[in-house]
Coordinates of C-alpha atoms in Angstrom, one line a residue:
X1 CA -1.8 3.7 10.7
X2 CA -3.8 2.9 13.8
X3 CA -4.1 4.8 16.8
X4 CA -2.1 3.5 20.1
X5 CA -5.3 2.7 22.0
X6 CA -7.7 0.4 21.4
X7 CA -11.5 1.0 22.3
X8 CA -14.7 -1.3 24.0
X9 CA -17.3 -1.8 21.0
X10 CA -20.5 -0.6 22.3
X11 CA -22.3 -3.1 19.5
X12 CA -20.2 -5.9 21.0
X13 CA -18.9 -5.3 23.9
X14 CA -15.6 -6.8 23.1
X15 CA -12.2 -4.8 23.6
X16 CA -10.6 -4.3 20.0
X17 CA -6.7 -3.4 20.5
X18 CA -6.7 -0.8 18.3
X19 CA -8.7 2.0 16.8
X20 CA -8.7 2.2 12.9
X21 CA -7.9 5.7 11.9
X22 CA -8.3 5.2 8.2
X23 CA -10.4 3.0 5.4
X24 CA -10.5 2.5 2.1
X25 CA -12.5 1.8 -0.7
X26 CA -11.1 -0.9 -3.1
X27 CA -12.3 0.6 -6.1
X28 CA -14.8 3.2 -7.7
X29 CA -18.3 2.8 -7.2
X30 CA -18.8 2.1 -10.5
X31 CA -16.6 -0.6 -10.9
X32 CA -17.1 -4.0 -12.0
X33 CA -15.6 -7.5 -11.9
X34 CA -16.6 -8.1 -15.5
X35 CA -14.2 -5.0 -16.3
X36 CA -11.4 -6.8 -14.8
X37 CA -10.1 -8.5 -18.2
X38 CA -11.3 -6.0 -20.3
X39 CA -8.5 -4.6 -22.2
X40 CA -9.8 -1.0 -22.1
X41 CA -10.3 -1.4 -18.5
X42 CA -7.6 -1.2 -15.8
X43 CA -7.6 -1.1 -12.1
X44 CA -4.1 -0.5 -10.0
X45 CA -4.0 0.1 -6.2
X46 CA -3.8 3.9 -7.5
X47 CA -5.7 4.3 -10.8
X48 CA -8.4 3.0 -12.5
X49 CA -9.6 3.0 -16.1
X50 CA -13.3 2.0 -17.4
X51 CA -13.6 0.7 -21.0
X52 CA -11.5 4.0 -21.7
X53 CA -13.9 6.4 -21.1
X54 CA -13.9 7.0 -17.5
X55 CA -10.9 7.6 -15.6
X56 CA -10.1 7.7 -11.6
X57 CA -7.0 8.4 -9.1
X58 CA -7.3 7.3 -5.6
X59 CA -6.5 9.4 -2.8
X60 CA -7.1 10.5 0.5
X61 CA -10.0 12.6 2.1
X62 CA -8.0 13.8 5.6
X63 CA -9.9 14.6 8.7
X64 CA -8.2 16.1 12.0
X65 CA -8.9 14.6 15.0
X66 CA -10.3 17.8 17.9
X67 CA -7.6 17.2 20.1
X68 CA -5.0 14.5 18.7
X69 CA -2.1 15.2 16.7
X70 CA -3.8 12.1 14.6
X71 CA -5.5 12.5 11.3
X72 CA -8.1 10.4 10.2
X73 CA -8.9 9.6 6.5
X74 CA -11.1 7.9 3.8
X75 CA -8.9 6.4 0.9
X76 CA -11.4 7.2 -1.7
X77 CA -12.0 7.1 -5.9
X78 CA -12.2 10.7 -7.6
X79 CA -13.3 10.8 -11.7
X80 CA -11.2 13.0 -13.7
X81 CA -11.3 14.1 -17.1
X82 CA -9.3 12.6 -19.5
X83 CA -6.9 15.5 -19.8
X84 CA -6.4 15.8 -15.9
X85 CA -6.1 11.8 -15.8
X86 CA -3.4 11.9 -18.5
X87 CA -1.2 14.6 -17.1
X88 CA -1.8 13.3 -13.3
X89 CA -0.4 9.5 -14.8
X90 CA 2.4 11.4 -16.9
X91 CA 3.5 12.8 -13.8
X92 CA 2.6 10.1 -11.0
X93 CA 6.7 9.3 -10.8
X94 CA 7.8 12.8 -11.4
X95 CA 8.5 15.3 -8.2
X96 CA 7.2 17.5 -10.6
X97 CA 3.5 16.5 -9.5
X98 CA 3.8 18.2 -6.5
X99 CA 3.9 21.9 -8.6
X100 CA 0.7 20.9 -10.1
X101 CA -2.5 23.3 -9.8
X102 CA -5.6 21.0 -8.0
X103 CA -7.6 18.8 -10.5
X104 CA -11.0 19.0 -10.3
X105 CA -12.9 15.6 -10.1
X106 CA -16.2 14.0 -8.8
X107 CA -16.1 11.9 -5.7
X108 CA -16.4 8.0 -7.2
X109 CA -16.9 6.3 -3.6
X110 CA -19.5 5.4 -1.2
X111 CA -19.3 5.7 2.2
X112 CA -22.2 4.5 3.4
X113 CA -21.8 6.1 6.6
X114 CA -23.0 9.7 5.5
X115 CA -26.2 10.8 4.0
X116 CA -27.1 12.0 1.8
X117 CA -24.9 9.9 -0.5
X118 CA -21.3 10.7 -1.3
X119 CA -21.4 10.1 -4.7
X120 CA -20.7 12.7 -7.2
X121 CA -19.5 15.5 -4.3
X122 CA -17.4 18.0 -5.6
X123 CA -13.3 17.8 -5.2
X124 CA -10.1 19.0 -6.3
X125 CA -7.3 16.3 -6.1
X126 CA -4.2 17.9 -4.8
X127 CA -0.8 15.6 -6.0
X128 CA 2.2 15.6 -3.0
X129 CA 5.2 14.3 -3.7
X130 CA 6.0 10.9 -5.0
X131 CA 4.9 8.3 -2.8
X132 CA 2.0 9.6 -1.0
X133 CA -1.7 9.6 -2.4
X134 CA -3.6 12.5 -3.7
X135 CA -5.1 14.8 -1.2
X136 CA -8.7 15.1 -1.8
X137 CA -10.2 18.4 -0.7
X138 CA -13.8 18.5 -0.7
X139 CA -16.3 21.4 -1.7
X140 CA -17.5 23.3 0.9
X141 CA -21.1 22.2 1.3
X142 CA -22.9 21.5 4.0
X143 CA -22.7 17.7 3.7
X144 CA -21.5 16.2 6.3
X145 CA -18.5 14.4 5.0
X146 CA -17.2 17.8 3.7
X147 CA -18.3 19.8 7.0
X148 CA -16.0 16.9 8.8
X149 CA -13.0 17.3 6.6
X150 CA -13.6 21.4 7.4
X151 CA -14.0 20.9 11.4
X152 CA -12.6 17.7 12.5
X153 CA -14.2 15.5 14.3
X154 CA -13.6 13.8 17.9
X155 CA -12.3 10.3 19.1
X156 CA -15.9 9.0 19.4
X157 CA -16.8 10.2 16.3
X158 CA -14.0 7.6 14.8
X159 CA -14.8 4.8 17.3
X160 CA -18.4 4.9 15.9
X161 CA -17.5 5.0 12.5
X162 CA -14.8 1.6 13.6
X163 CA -17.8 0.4 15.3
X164 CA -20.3 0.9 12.2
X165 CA -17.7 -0.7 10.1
X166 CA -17.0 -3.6 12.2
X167 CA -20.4 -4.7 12.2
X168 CA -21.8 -3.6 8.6
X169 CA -23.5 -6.5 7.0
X170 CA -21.3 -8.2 4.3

């Protein structure tokens, strides 16, 4: 989903036709290509599994835009225990999920826009129905990821996040 406007880049200085109003992070942090034909390792577009010990969902860390009826968000990795893991997969298909109490879990992605790092920040994944991602719900800290999600931040706050993206070394 992409905002209707698009913005000047003050790095560039060319006119992109639309500002990005969410990211994502293809896997957790602590992923690796080696794992990919491991057979106690599994990674979905939802769900990831690491030499069946460590065990992620992937949902969405929400931020309101001051003044839009827009939302941005991060489409991040969270680590759950097994137990949590297990009932969040037994349910994944079931509209049953959305009666489920939050899971806790340990933020698995870096966004390298924020510092300190994001790593290992506190969160409870909250399921919605069938179809749409977790909802991840940071711990009220004074990091600025989590004092974002709490306030909201403003349209220039997500063009310099497009603009720090756009032009991140790869």
């Amino acid at each position: 989903m992409t905002s209707d406007h698009g913005f000047t880049c003050s790095c560039c200085g060319e006119r992109h036709a639309e500002l990005p109003m969410n990211y994502a992070t293809a896997a957790p942090y602590v992923w690796d290509e080696s794992f990919a034909d491991a057979p106690d390792c599994l990674l979905s577009s939802d769900m990831c599994v690491i030499q069946a010990q460590h065990y992620f969902v992937k949902g969405l860390i929400e931020i309101p835009v001051i003044g839009s009826a827009e939302v941005f968000s991060w489409a991040v990795w969270v680590s759950l225990s097994r137990n949590n893991f297990s009932r969040a997969a037994d349910l994944w298909d079931s509209p049953q999920r959305q009666a489920e109490e939050p899971y806790f879990g340990w933020l698995s992605s870096e966004l390298g826009l924020y510092s300190p790092s994001t790593l290992d920040l506190k969160t409870h994944v909250h399921t919605r129905q069938v179809g749409r991602r977790p909802f991840i719900e940071l711990e009220v800290t004074d990091h600025p990821l989590a004092v974002e999600q709490r306030t909201g931040i403003t349209v220039d706050r997500v063009r310099e996040i497009a603009e720090a993206i756009l032009h991140s070394a790869t």
